[in-house]
PDB file of C-alpha atoms in Angstrom:
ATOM      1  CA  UNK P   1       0.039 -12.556  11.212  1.00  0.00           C
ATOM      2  CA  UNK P   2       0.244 -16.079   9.733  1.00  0.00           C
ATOM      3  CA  UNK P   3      -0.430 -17.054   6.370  1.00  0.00           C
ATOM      4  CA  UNK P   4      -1.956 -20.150   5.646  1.00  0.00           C
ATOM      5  CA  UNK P   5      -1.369 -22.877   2.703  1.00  0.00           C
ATOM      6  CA  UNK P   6      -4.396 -23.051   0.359  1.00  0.00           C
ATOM      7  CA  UNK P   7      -4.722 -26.119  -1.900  1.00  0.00           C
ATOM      8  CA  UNK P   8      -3.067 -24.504  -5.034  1.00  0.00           C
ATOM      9  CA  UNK P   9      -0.112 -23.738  -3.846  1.00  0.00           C
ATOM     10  CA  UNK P  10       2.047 -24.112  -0.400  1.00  0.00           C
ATOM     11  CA  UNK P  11       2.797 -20.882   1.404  1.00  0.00           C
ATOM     12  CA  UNK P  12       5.938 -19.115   3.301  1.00  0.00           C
ATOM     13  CA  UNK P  13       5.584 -21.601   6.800  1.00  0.00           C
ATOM     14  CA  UNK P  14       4.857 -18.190   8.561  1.00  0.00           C
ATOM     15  CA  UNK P  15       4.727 -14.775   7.719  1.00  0.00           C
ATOM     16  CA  UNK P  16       6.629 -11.890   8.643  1.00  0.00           C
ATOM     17  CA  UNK P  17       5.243  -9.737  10.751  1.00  0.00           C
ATOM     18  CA  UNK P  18       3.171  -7.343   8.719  1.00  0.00           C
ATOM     19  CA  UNK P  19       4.868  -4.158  10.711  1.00  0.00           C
ATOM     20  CA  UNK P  20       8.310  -5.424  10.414  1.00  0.00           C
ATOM     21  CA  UNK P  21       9.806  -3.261   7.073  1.00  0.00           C
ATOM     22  CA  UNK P  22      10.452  -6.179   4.590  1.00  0.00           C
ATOM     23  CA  UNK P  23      13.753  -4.927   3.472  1.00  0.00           C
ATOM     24  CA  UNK P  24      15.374  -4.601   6.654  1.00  0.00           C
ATOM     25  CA  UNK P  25      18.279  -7.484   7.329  1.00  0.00           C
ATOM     26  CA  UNK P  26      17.013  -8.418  10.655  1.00  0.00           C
ATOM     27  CA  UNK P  27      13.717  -9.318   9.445  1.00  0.00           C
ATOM     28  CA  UNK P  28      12.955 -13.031   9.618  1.00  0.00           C
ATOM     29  CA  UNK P  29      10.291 -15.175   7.728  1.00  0.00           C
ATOM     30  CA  UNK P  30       9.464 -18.660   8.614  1.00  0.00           C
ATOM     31  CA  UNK P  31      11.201 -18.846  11.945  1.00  0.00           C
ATOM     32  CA  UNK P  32      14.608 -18.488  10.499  1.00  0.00           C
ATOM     33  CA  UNK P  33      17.529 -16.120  11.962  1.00  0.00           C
ATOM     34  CA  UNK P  34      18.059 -12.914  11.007  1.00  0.00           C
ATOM     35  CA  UNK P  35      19.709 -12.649   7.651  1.00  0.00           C
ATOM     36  CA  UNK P  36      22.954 -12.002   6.347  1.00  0.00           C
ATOM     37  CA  UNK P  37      23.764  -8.740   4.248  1.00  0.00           C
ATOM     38  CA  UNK P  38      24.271 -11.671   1.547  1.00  0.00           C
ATOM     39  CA  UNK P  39      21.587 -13.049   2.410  1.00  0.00           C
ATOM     40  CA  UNK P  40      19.232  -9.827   1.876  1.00  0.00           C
ATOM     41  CA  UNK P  41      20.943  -8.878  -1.496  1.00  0.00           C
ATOM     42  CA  UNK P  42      19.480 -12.282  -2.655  1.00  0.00           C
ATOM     43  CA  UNK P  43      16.397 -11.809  -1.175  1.00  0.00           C
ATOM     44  CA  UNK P  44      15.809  -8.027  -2.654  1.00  0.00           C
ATOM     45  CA  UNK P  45      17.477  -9.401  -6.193  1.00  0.00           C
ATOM     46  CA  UNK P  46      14.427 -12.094  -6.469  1.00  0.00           C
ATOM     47  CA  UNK P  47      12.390  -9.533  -5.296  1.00  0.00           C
ATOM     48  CA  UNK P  48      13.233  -7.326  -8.093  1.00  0.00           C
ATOM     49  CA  UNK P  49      13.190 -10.034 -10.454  1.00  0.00           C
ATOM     50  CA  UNK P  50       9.418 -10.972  -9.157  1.00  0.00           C
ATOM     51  CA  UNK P  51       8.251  -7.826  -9.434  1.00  0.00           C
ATOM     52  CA  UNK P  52       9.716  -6.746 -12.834  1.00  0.00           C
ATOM     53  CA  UNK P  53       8.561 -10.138 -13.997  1.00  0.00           C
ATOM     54  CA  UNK P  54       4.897 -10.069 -12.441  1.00  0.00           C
ATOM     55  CA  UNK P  55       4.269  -6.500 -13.828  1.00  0.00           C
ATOM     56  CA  UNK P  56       5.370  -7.185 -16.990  1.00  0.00           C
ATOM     57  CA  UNK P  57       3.803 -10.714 -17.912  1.00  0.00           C
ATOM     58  CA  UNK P  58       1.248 -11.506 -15.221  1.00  0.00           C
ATOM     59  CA  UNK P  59       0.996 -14.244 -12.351  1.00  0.00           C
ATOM     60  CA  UNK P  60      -0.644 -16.715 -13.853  1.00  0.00           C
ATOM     61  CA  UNK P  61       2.571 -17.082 -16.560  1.00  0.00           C
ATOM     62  CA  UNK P  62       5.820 -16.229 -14.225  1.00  0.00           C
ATOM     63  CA  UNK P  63       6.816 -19.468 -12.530  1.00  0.00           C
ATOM     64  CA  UNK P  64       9.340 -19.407  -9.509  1.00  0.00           C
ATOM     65  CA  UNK P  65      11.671 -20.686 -11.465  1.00  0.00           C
ATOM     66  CA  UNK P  66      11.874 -17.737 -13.889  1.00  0.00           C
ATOM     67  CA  UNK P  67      12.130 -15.393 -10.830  1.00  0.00           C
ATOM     68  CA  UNK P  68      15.119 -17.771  -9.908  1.00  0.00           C
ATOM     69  CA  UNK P  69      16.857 -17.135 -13.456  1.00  0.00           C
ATOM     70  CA  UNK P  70      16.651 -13.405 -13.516  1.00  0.00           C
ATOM     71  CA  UNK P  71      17.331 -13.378  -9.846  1.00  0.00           C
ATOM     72  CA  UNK P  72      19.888 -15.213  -9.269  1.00  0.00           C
ATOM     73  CA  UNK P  73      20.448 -17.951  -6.743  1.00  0.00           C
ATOM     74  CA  UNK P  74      18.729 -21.200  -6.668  1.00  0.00           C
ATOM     75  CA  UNK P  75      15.155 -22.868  -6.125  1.00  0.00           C
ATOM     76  CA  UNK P  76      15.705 -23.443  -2.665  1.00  0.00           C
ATOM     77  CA  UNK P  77      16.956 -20.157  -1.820  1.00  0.00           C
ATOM     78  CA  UNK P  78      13.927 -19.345  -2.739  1.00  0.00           C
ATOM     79  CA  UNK P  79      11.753 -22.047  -1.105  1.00  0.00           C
ATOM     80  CA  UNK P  80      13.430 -20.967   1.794  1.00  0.00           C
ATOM     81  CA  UNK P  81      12.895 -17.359   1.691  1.00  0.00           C
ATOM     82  CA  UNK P  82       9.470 -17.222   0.377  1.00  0.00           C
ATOM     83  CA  UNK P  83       7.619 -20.190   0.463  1.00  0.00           C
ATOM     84  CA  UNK P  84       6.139 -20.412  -2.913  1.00  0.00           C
ATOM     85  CA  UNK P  85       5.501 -18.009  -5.583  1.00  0.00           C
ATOM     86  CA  UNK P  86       2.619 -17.320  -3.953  1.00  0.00           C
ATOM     87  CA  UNK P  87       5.117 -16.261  -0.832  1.00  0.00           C
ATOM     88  CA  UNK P  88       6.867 -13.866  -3.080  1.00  0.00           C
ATOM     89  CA  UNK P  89       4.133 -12.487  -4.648  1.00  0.00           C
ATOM     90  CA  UNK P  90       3.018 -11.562  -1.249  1.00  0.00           C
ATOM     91  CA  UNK P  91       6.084  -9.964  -0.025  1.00  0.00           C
ATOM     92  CA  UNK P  92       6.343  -7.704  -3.750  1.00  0.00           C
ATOM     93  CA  UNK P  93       2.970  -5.837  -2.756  1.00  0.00           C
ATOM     94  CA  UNK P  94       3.872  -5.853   1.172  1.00  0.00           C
ATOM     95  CA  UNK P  95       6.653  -3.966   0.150  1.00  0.00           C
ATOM     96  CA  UNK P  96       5.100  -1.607  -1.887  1.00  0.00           C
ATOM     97  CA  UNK P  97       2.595  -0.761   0.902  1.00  0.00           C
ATOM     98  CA  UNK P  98       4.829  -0.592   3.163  1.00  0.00           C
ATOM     99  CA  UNK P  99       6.964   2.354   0.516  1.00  0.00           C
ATOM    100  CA  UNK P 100       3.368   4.099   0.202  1.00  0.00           C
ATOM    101  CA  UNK P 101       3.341   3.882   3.861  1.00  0.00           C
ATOM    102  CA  UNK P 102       6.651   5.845   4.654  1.00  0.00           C
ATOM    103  CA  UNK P 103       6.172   8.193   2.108  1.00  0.00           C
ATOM    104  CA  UNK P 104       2.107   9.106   2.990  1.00  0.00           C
ATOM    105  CA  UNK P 105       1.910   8.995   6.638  1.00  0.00           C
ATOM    106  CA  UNK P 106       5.963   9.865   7.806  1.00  0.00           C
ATOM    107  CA  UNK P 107       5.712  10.941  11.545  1.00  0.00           C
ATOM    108  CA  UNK P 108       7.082  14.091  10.308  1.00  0.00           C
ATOM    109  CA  UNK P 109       3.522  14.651   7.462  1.00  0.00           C
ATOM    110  CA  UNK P 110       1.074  13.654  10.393  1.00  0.00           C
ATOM    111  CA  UNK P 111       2.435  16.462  12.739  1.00  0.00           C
ATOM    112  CA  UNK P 112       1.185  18.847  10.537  1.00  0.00           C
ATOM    113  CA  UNK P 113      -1.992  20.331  10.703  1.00  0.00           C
ATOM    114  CA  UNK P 114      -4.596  19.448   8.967  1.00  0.00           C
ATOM    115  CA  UNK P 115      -3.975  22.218   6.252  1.00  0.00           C
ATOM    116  CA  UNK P 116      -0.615  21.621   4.987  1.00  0.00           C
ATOM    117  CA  UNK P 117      -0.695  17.640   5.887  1.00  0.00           C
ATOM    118  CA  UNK P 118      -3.820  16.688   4.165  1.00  0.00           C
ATOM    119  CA  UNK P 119      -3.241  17.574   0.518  1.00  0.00           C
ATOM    120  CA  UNK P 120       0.369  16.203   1.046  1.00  0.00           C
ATOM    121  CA  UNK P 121      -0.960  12.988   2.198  1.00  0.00           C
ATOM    122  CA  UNK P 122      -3.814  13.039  -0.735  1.00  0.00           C
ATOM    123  CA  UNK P 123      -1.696  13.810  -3.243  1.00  0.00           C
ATOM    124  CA  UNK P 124       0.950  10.837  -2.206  1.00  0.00           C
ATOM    125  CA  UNK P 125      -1.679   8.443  -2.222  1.00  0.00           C
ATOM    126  CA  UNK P 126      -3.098   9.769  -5.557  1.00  0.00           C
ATOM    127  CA  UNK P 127       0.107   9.428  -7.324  1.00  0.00           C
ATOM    128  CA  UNK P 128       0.470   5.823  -5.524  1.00  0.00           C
ATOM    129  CA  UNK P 129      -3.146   4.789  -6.804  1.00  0.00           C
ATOM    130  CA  UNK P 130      -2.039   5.639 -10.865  1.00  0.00           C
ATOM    131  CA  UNK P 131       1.695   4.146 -10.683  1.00  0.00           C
ATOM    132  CA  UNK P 132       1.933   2.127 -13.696  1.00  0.00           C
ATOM    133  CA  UNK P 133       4.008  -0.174 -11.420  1.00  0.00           C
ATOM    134  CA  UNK P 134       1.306  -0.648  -8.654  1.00  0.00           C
ATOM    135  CA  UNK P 135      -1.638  -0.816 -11.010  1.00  0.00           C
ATOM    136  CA  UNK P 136      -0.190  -3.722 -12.681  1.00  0.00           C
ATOM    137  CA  UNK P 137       0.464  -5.447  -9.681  1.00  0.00           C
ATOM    138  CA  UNK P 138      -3.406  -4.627  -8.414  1.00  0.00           C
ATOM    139  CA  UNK P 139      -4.400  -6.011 -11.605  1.00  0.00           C
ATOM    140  CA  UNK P 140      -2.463  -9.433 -10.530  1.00  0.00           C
ATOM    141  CA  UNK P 141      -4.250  -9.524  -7.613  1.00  0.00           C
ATOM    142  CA  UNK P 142      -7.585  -9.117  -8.320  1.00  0.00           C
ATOM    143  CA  UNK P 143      -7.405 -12.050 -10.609  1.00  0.00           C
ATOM    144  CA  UNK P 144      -5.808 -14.324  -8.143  1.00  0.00           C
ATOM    145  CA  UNK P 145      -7.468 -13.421  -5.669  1.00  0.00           C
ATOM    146  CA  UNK P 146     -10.007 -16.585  -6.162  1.00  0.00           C
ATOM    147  CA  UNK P 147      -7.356 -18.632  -6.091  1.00  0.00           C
ATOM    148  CA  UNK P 148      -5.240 -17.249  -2.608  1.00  0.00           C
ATOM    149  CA  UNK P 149      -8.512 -15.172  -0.959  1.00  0.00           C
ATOM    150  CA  UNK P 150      -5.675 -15.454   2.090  1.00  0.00           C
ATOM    151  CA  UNK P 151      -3.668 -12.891   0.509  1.00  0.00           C
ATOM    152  CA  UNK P 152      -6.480 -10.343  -0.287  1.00  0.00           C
ATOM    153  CA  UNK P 153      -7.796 -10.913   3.266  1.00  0.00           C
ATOM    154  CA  UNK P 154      -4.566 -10.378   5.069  1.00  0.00           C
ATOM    155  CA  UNK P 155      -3.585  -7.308   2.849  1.00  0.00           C
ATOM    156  CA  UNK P 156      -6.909  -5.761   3.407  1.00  0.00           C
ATOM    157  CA  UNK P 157      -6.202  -6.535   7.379  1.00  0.00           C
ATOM    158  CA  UNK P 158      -2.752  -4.713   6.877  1.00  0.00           C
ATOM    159  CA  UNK P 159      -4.099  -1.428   5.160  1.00  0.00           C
ATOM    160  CA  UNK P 160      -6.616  -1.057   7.969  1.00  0.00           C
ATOM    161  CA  UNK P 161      -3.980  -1.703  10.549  1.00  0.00           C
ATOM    162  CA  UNK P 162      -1.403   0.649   9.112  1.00  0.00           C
ATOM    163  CA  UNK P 163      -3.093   2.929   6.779  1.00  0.00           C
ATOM    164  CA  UNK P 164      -6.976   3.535   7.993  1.00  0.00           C
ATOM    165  CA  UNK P 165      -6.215   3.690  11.649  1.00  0.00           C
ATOM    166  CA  UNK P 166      -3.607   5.925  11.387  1.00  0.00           C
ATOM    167  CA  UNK P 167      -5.570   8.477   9.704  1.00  0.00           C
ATOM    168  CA  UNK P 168      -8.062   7.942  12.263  1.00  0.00           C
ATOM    169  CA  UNK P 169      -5.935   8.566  15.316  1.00  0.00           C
ATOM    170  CA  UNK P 170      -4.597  11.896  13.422  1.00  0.00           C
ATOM    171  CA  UNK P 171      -8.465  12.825  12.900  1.00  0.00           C
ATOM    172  CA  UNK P 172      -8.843  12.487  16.739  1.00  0.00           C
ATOM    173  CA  UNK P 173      -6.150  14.306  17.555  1.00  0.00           C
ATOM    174  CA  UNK P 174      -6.793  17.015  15.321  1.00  0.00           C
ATOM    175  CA  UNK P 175     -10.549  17.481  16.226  1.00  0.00           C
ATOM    176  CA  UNK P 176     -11.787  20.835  17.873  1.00  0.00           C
ATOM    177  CA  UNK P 177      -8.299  22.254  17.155  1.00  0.00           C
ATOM    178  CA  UNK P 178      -7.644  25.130  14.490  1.00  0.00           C
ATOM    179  CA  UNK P 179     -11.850  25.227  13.568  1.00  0.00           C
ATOM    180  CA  UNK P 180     -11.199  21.663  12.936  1.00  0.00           C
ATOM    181  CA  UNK P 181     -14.007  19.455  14.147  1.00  0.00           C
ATOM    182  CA  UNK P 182     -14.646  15.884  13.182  1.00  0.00           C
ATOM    183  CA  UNK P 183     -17.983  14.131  14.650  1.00  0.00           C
ATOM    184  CA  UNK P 184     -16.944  11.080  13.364  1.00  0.00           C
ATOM    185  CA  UNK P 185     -13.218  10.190  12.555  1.00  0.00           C
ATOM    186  CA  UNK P 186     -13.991   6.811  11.000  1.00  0.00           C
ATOM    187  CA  UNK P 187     -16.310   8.028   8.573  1.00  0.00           C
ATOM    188  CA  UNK P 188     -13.869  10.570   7.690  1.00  0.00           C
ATOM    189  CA  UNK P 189     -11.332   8.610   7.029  1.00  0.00           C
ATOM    190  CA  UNK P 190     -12.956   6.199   5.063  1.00  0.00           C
ATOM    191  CA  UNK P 191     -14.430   9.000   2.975  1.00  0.00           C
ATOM    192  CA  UNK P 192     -10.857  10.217   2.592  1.00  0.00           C
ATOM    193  CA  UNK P 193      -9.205   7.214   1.490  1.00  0.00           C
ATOM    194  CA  UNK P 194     -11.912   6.729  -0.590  1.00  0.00           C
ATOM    195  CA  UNK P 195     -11.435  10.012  -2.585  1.00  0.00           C
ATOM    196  CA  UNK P 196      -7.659   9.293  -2.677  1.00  0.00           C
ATOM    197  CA  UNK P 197      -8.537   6.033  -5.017  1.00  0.00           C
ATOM    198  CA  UNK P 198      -9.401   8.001  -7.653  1.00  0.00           C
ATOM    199  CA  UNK P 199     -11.739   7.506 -10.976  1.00  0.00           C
ATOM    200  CA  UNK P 200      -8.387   7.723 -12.999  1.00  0.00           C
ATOM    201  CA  UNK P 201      -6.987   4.326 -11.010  1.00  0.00           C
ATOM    202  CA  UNK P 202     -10.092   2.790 -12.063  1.00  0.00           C
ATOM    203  CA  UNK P 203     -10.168   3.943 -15.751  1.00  0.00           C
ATOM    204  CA  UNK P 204      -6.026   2.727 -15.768  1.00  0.00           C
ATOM    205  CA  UNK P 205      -6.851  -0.164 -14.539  1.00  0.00           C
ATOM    206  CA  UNK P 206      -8.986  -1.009 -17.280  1.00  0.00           C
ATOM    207  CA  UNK P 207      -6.105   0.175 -19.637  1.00  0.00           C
ATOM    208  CA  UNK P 208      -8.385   3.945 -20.720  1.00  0.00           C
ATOM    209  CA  UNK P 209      -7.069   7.353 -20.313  1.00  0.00           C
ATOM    210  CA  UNK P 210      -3.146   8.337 -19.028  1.00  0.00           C
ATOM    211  CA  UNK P 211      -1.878   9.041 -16.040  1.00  0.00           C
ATOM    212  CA  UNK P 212      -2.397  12.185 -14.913  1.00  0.00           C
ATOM    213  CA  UNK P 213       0.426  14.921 -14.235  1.00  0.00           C
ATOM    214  CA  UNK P 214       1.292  15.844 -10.642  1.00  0.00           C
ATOM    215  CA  UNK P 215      -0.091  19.333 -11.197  1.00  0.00           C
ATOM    216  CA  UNK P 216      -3.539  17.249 -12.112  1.00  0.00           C
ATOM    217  CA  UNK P 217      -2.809  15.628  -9.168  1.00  0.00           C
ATOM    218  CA  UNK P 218      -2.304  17.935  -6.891  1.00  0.00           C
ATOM    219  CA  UNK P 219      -5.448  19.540  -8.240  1.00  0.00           C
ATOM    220  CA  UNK P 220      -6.984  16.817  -7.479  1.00  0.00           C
ATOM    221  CA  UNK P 221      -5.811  16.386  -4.149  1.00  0.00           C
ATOM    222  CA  UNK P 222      -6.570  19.808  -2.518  1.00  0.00           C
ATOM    223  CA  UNK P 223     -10.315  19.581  -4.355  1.00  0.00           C
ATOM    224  CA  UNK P 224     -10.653  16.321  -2.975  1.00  0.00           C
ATOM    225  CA  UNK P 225      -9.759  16.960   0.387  1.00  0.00           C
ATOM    226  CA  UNK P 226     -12.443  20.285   0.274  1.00  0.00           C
ATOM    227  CA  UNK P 227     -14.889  17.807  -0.726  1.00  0.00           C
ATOM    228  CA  UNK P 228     -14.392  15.197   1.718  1.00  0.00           C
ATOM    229  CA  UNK P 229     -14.582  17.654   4.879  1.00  0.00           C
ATOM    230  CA  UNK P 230     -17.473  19.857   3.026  1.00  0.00           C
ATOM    231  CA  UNK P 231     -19.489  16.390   3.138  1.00  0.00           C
ATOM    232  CA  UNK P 232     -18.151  14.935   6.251  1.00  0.00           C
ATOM    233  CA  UNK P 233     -18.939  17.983   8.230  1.00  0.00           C
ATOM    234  CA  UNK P 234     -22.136  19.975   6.163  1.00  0.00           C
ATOM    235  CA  UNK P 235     -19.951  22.986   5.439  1.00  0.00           C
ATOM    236  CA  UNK P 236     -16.866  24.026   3.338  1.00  0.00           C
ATOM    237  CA  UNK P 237     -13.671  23.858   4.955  1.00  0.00           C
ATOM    238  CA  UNK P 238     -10.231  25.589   3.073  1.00  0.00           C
ATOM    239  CA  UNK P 239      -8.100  24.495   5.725  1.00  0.00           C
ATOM    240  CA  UNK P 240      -7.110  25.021   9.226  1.00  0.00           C
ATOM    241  CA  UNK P 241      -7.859  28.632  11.207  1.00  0.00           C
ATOM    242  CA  UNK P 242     -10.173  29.173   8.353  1.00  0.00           C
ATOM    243  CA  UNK P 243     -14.428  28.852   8.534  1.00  0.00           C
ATOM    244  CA  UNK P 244     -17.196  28.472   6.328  1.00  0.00           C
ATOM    245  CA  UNK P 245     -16.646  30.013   2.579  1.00  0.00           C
ATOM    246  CA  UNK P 246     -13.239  31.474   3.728  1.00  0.00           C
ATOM    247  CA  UNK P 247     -10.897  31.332   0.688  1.00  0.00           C
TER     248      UNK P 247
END
């Protein structure tokens, strides 16, 4: 997926390819050969420095050049690897979705069944949605986002691709097994990954409330995921092998 230059600011030449783990040391960006292990030390230490930086004073008032000095290496190390700051800022959240990612939907989570997989899943992308870490950077982004719409377009492009379709494949697969039946697995899903961005991310976000404790959230996850099939499908569902009002 390519990512093109707006008028404010000049963007990475070409972008890496959105299922292409950012961290690993054959990954390329621009064109360029694979990098060296030096050469992805740099790479994650302005990383680190970009997101530390972007979380803790905004956007708007890091400049590349900041990244550069707690990072290490020079300016056009970084023109090189990123583009802009617009480039890095890009590859900060691309790396966090692609941790939530791993850690949501592993191959080994979505061979479970339904039962033990979904409130695992739920809860992983509960605790994701209230991470101090990942709120600030959402906050970042939805006040750029006027200013590089590419990024929120090609991020909401990615989520479908790797997060929403994914669930929707394991719906399908899962349907009419274990008194498990989905009519519809996109409307599932979306109803799902709707419940799993909570009211608490959007009470954090506007700085009310605390994060909740994983017992909350786990709570909140297995009520959730009752919720979302008892709407989806007209009739409470525990879990797999059980029916209507089981316990």
């Amino acid at each position: 997926m390519r990512f093109r230059a707006t008028r404010r600011e000049r963007l990475i030449p070409a972008a890496m390819s959105s299922d292409e783990p950012l961290n690993s040391p054959d990954a390329t960006e621009g064109g360029c050969p694979p990098r060296s292990m030096r050469g992805e030390k740099r790479r994650q230490a302005l990383l680190q420095a970009a997101r530390r930086l972007f979380t803790g004073q905004g956007y708007e008032a890091t400049s590349l050049q900041q990244i550069v000095k707690e990072g290490g290496g020079s300016l056009s190390t970084a023109y090189q690897l990123f583009g802009s700051k617009a480039g890095i800022f890009r590859a900060v959240i691309l790396e966090m979705a692609i941790h939530v990612r791993e850690q949501a939907l592993s191959q080994s989570l979505l061979e479970l069944p339904p039962a033990e997989a979904l409130p695992r899943i739920a809860e992983q992308l509960l605790a994701f949605s209230v991470d101090a870490e990942v709120l600030a950077i959402r906050r970042q982004l939805i006040a750029e986002s006027h200013a590089i719409p590419e990024l929120a377009a090609e991020l909401h492009a990615w989520f479908e691709e790797h997060l929403h379709q994914p669930m929707q494949a394991y719906f399908r697969r899962w349907s009419h097994r274990c008194d498990f039946v989905v009519a519809d697995p996109e409307q599932l899903t979306s109803l799902f990954m709707q419940m799993c961005c909570s009211w608490h991310m959007h009470h954090l976000l506007l700085g009310v409330g605390d994060r909740p404790e994983p017992a909350e959230l786990a709570r909140l996850a297995k009520a959730g995921v009752e919720l979302c099939f008892s709407t989806a499908r007209g009739r409470a569902v525990v879990g797999s092998g059980q029916g209507a009002g089981s316990s």
